[in-house]
Amino acid sequence: MKMERIAIITTNNELIEMHNLARSKFMFEIDPSEFYKVAEKVKSILHTHEGECKPSNLDVLGMYLWRVPWIIKGKDCIEGYLFDPSFGVLEIDIDSLIPKELYDLIMKLF
C-alpha cells in the first residue's frame, strides 16, 4: 500500500519530509514531535495524492486548522490552496508561492 507523502516547506524554502503516521493510504497524519520542531517556520504544507490535486474533505479541515498554503502534488499536477474564512478554499498561484528550483525538486521527488 503506497502512503501519502508529506513535507513542510519552511519560511526559507527548505523542504523537510515528515513521517506519515496514518493507517490509510488516503490520509496523512504528521508525527507531532516532528512537526512542532519546525512549526514556527512553516510556510506551506505539502502532501501527495494518487490522482488529482483537488483537496479532500480532510484536507479542507486541515486547511481550516492550519491556515498556511497547502500544496497538493498529484500524479500529473501540482496545485496550491489556502483557506479563507470568508470564501472557503481558494486556489492560489503556486509560482508566486515557491521558487522554480523548489517546484522542480517537488516534481522530481514527489
JSON list of C-alpha atoms in Angstrom, two decimals:
[
{"chain": "A", "resi": 1, "resn": "MET", "atom": "CA", "xyz": [0.00, 0.00, 0.00]},
{"chain": "A", "resi": 2, "resn": "LYS", "atom": "CA", "xyz": [1.51, 3.34, -1.11]},
{"chain": "A", "resi": 3, "resn": "MET", "atom": "CA", "xyz": [1.00, 6.02, 1.55]},
{"chain": "A", "resi": 4, "resn": "GLU", "atom": "CA", "xyz": [0.66, 9.73, 1.00]},
{"chain": "A", "resi": 5, "resn": "ARG", "atom": "CA", "xyz": [3.92, 11.60, 1.42]},
{"chain": "A", "resi": 6, "resn": "ILE", "atom": "CA", "xyz": [4.11, 14.78, 3.45]},
{"chain": "A", "resi": 7, "resn": "ALA", "atom": "CA", "xyz": [6.60, 17.62, 3.66]},
{"chain": "A", "resi": 8, "resn": "ILE", "atom": "CA", "xyz": [6.86, 21.04, 5.20]},
{"chain": "A", "resi": 9, "resn": "ILE", "atom": "CA", "xyz": [8.17, 23.99, 3.25]},
{"chain": "A", "resi": 10, "resn": "THR", "atom": "CA", "xyz": [9.82, 26.40, 5.67]},
{"chain": "A", "resi": 11, "resn": "THR", "atom": "CA", "xyz": [9.94, 30.17, 5.50]},
{"chain": "A", "resi": 12, "resn": "ASN", "atom": "CA", "xyz": [13.43, 29.91, 3.98]},
{"chain": "A", "resi": 13, "resn": "ASN", "atom": "CA", "xyz": [12.12, 27.49, 1.29]},
{"chain": "A", "resi": 14, "resn": "GLU", "atom": "CA", "xyz": [13.66, 24.38, 2.82]},
{"chain": "A", "resi": 15, "resn": "LEU", "atom": "CA", "xyz": [11.79, 21.15, 2.04]},
{"chain": "A", "resi": 16, "resn": "ILE", "atom": "CA", "xyz": [11.53, 18.85, 5.08]},
{"chain": "A", "resi": 17, "resn": "GLU", "atom": "CA", "xyz": [9.83, 15.49, 4.59]},
{"chain": "A", "resi": 18, "resn": "MET", "atom": "CA", "xyz": [7.73, 14.27, 7.54]},
{"chain": "A", "resi": 19, "resn": "HIS", "atom": "CA", "xyz": [6.73, 10.74, 8.55]},
{"chain": "A", "resi": 20, "resn": "ASN", "atom": "CA", "xyz": [3.15, 9.75, 7.80]},
{"chain": "A", "resi": 21, "resn": "LEU", "atom": "CA", "xyz": [1.56, 8.01, 10.81]},
{"chain": "A", "resi": 22, "resn": "ALA", "atom": "CA", "xyz": [-1.81, 7.39, 9.11]},
{"chain": "A", "resi": 23, "resn": "ARG", "atom": "CA", "xyz": [-3.05, 3.83, 8.66]},
{"chain": "A", "resi": 24, "resn": "SER", "atom": "CA", "xyz": [-4.83, 4.60, 5.39]},
{"chain": "A", "resi": 25, "resn": "LYS", "atom": "CA", "xyz": [-3.31, 5.35, 2.01]},
{"chain": "A", "resi": 26, "resn": "PHE", "atom": "CA", "xyz": [-5.91, 8.12, 1.58]},
{"chain": "A", "resi": 27, "resn": "MET", "atom": "CA", "xyz": [-4.88, 10.12, 4.67]},
{"chain": "A", "resi": 28, "resn": "PHE", "atom": "CA", "xyz": [-1.88, 11.64, 6.27]},
{"chain": "A", "resi": 29, "resn": "GLU", "atom": "CA", "xyz": [-1.01, 12.35, 9.85]},
{"chain": "A", "resi": 30, "resn": "ILE", "atom": "CA", "xyz": [2.20, 14.17, 10.63]},
{"chain": "A", "resi": 31, "resn": "ASP", "atom": "CA", "xyz": [4.16, 12.98, 13.63]},
{"chain": "A", "resi": 32, "resn": "PRO", "atom": "CA", "xyz": [3.52, 15.81, 16.14]},
{"chain": "A", "resi": 33, "resn": "SER", "atom": "CA", "xyz": [7.03, 15.62, 17.59]},
{"chain": "A", "resi": 34, "resn": "GLU", "atom": "CA", "xyz": [8.49, 16.20, 14.11]},
{"chain": "A", "resi": 35, "resn": "PHE", "atom": "CA", "xyz": [6.02, 18.91, 13.20]},
{"chain": "A", "resi": 36, "resn": "TYR", "atom": "CA", "xyz": [6.40, 21.02, 16.31]},
{"chain": "A", "resi": 37, "resn": "LYS", "atom": "CA", "xyz": [10.17, 21.15, 15.80]},
{"chain": "A", "resi": 38, "resn": "VAL", "atom": "CA", "xyz": [9.52, 23.27, 12.68]},
{"chain": "A", "resi": 39, "resn": "ALA", "atom": "CA", "xyz": [6.02, 24.66, 13.39]},
{"chain": "A", "resi": 40, "resn": "GLU", "atom": "CA", "xyz": [7.21, 28.25, 13.78]},
{"chain": "A", "resi": 41, "resn": "LYS", "atom": "CA", "xyz": [8.93, 28.10, 10.37]},
{"chain": "A", "resi": 42, "resn": "VAL", "atom": "CA", "xyz": [6.07, 26.56, 8.35]},
{"chain": "A", "resi": 43, "resn": "LYS", "atom": "CA", "xyz": [5.44, 28.41, 5.12]},
{"chain": "A", "resi": 44, "resn": "SER", "atom": "CA", "xyz": [3.40, 25.65, 3.48]},
{"chain": "A", "resi": 45, "resn": "ILE", "atom": "CA", "xyz": [2.26, 22.05, 3.94]},
{"chain": "A", "resi": 46, "resn": "LEU", "atom": "CA", "xyz": [2.85, 19.69, 1.02]},
{"chain": "A", "resi": 47, "resn": "HIS", "atom": "CA", "xyz": [1.32, 16.27, 0.53]},
{"chain": "A", "resi": 48, "resn": "THR", "atom": "CA", "xyz": [0.66, 13.86, -2.30]},
{"chain": "A", "resi": 49, "resn": "HIS", "atom": "CA", "xyz": [-2.47, 12.42, -3.84]},
{"chain": "A", "resi": 50, "resn": "GLU", "atom": "CA", "xyz": [-2.51, 9.38, -6.11]},
{"chain": "A", "resi": 51, "resn": "GLY", "atom": "CA", "xyz": [-4.71, 11.13, -8.66]},
{"chain": "A", "resi": 52, "resn": "GLU", "atom": "CA", "xyz": [-5.89, 14.70, -8.98]},
{"chain": "A", "resi": 53, "resn": "CYS", "atom": "CA", "xyz": [-4.78, 17.69, -6.97]},
{"chain": "A", "resi": 54, "resn": "LYS", "atom": "CA", "xyz": [-8.17, 18.72, -5.58]},
{"chain": "A", "resi": 55, "resn": "PRO", "atom": "CA", "xyz": [-8.38, 18.92, -1.76]},
{"chain": "A", "resi": 56, "resn": "SER", "atom": "CA", "xyz": [-10.35, 16.22, 0.05]},
{"chain": "A", "resi": 57, "resn": "ASN", "atom": "CA", "xyz": [-12.76, 16.99, 2.90]},
{"chain": "A", "resi": 58, "resn": "LEU", "atom": "CA", "xyz": [-9.99, 16.08, 5.36]},
{"chain": "A", "resi": 59, "resn": "ASP", "atom": "CA", "xyz": [-7.62, 18.44, 3.54]},
{"chain": "A", "resi": 60, "resn": "VAL", "atom": "CA", "xyz": [-10.16, 21.25, 3.93]},
{"chain": "A", "resi": 61, "resn": "LEU", "atom": "CA", "xyz": [-10.41, 20.54, 7.67]},
{"chain": "A", "resi": 62, "resn": "GLY", "atom": "CA", "xyz": [-6.62, 20.64, 7.91]},
{"chain": "A", "resi": 63, "resn": "MET", "atom": "CA", "xyz": [-6.53, 23.93, 5.98]},
{"chain": "A", "resi": 64, "resn": "TYR", "atom": "CA", "xyz": [-9.06, 25.37, 8.41]},
{"chain": "A", "resi": 65, "resn": "LEU", "atom": "CA", "xyz": [-6.89, 24.35, 11.37]},
{"chain": "A", "resi": 66, "resn": "TRP", "atom": "CA", "xyz": [-3.51, 25.26, 9.82]},
{"chain": "A", "resi": 67, "resn": "ARG", "atom": "CA", "xyz": [-4.01, 28.45, 7.84]},
{"chain": "A", "resi": 68, "resn": "VAL", "atom": "CA", "xyz": [-0.94, 28.26, 5.69]},
{"chain": "A", "resi": 69, "resn": "PRO", "atom": "CA", "xyz": [-0.89, 27.44, 1.99]},
{"chain": "A", "resi": 70, "resn": "TRP", "atom": "CA", "xyz": [-1.33, 23.75, 1.21]},
{"chain": "A", "resi": 71, "resn": "ILE", "atom": "CA", "xyz": [0.36, 22.26, -1.83]},
{"chain": "A", "resi": 72, "resn": "ILE", "atom": "CA", "xyz": [-1.07, 19.07, -3.27]},
{"chain": "A", "resi": 73, "resn": "LYS", "atom": "CA", "xyz": [1.11, 17.07, -5.67]},
{"chain": "A", "resi": 74, "resn": "GLY", "atom": "CA", "xyz": [-0.89, 14.61, -7.75]},
{"chain": "A", "resi": 75, "resn": "LYS", "atom": "CA", "xyz": [0.15, 12.16, -10.41]},
{"chain": "A", "resi": 76, "resn": "ASP", "atom": "CA", "xyz": [0.42, 14.79, -13.14]},
{"chain": "A", "resi": 77, "resn": "CYS", "atom": "CA", "xyz": [-0.27, 18.04, -11.30]},
{"chain": "A", "resi": 78, "resn": "ILE", "atom": "CA", "xyz": [0.74, 20.36, -8.51]},
{"chain": "A", "resi": 79, "resn": "GLU", "atom": "CA", "xyz": [-1.62, 22.98, -7.06]},
{"chain": "A", "resi": 80, "resn": "GLY", "atom": "CA", "xyz": [-1.74, 25.34, -4.11]},
{"chain": "A", "resi": 81, "resn": "TYR", "atom": "CA", "xyz": [-4.69, 26.15, -1.84]},
{"chain": "A", "resi": 82, "resn": "LEU", "atom": "CA", "xyz": [-5.43, 28.42, 1.09]},
{"chain": "A", "resi": 83, "resn": "PHE", "atom": "CA", "xyz": [-8.42, 28.52, 3.43]},
{"chain": "A", "resi": 84, "resn": "ASP", "atom": "CA", "xyz": [-10.07, 31.92, 3.72]},
{"chain": "A", "resi": 85, "resn": "PRO", "atom": "CA", "xyz": [-12.74, 32.27, 6.48]},
{"chain": "A", "resi": 86, "resn": "SER", "atom": "CA", "xyz": [-14.94, 34.41, 4.21]},
{"chain": "A", "resi": 87, "resn": "PHE", "atom": "CA", "xyz": [-14.63, 32.46, 0.97]},
{"chain": "A", "resi": 88, "resn": "GLY", "atom": "CA", "xyz": [-13.59, 28.90, 1.90]},
{"chain": "A", "resi": 89, "resn": "VAL", "atom": "CA", "xyz": [-10.83, 27.12, 0.00]},
{"chain": "A", "resi": 90, "resn": "LEU", "atom": "CA", "xyz": [-9.15, 29.24, -2.66]},
{"chain": "A", "resi": 91, "resn": "GLU", "atom": "CA", "xyz": [-6.72, 28.03, -5.29]},
{"chain": "A", "resi": 92, "resn": "ILE", "atom": "CA", "xyz": [-3.54, 30.10, -5.17]},
{"chain": "A", "resi": 93, "resn": "ASP", "atom": "CA", "xyz": [-0.75, 30.70, -7.67]},
{"chain": "A", "resi": 94, "resn": "ILE", "atom": "CA", "xyz": [1.95, 28.16, -6.86]},
{"chain": "A", "resi": 95, "resn": "ASP", "atom": "CA", "xyz": [4.53, 30.05, -8.96]},
{"chain": "A", "resi": 96, "resn": "SER", "atom": "CA", "xyz": [4.36, 33.01, -6.60]},
{"chain": "A", "resi": 97, "resn": "LEU", "atom": "CA", "xyz": [4.39, 30.74, -3.53]},
{"chain": "A", "resi": 98, "resn": "ILE", "atom": "CA", "xyz": [7.60, 28.80, -4.14]},
{"chain": "A", "resi": 99, "resn": "PRO", "atom": "CA", "xyz": [10.71, 29.39, -6.26]},
{"chain": "A", "resi": 100, "resn": "LYS", "atom": "CA", "xyz": [11.14, 27.45, -9.51]},
{"chain": "A", "resi": 101, "resn": "GLU", "atom": "CA", "xyz": [14.01, 25.38, -8.08]},
{"chain": "A", "resi": 102, "resn": "LEU", "atom": "CA", "xyz": [11.77, 24.15, -5.24]},
{"chain": "A", "resi": 103, "resn": "TYR", "atom": "CA", "xyz": [8.91, 23.50, -7.68]},
{"chain": "A", "resi": 104, "resn": "ASP", "atom": "CA", "xyz": [11.25, 21.40, -9.84]},
{"chain": "A", "resi": 105, "resn": "LEU", "atom": "CA", "xyz": [12.50, 19.50, -6.77]},
{"chain": "A", "resi": 106, "resn": "ILE", "atom": "CA", "xyz": [8.94, 18.70, -5.67]},
{"chain": "A", "resi": 107, "resn": "MET", "atom": "CA", "xyz": [8.05, 17.47, -9.17]},
{"chain": "A", "resi": 108, "resn": "LYS", "atom": "CA", "xyz": [11.15, 15.26, -9.19]},
{"chain": "A", "resi": 109, "resn": "LEU", "atom": "CA", "xyz": [10.97, 13.83, -5.65]},
{"chain": "A", "resi": 110, "resn": "PHE", "atom": "CA", "xyz": [7.22, 13.52, -5.18]}
]
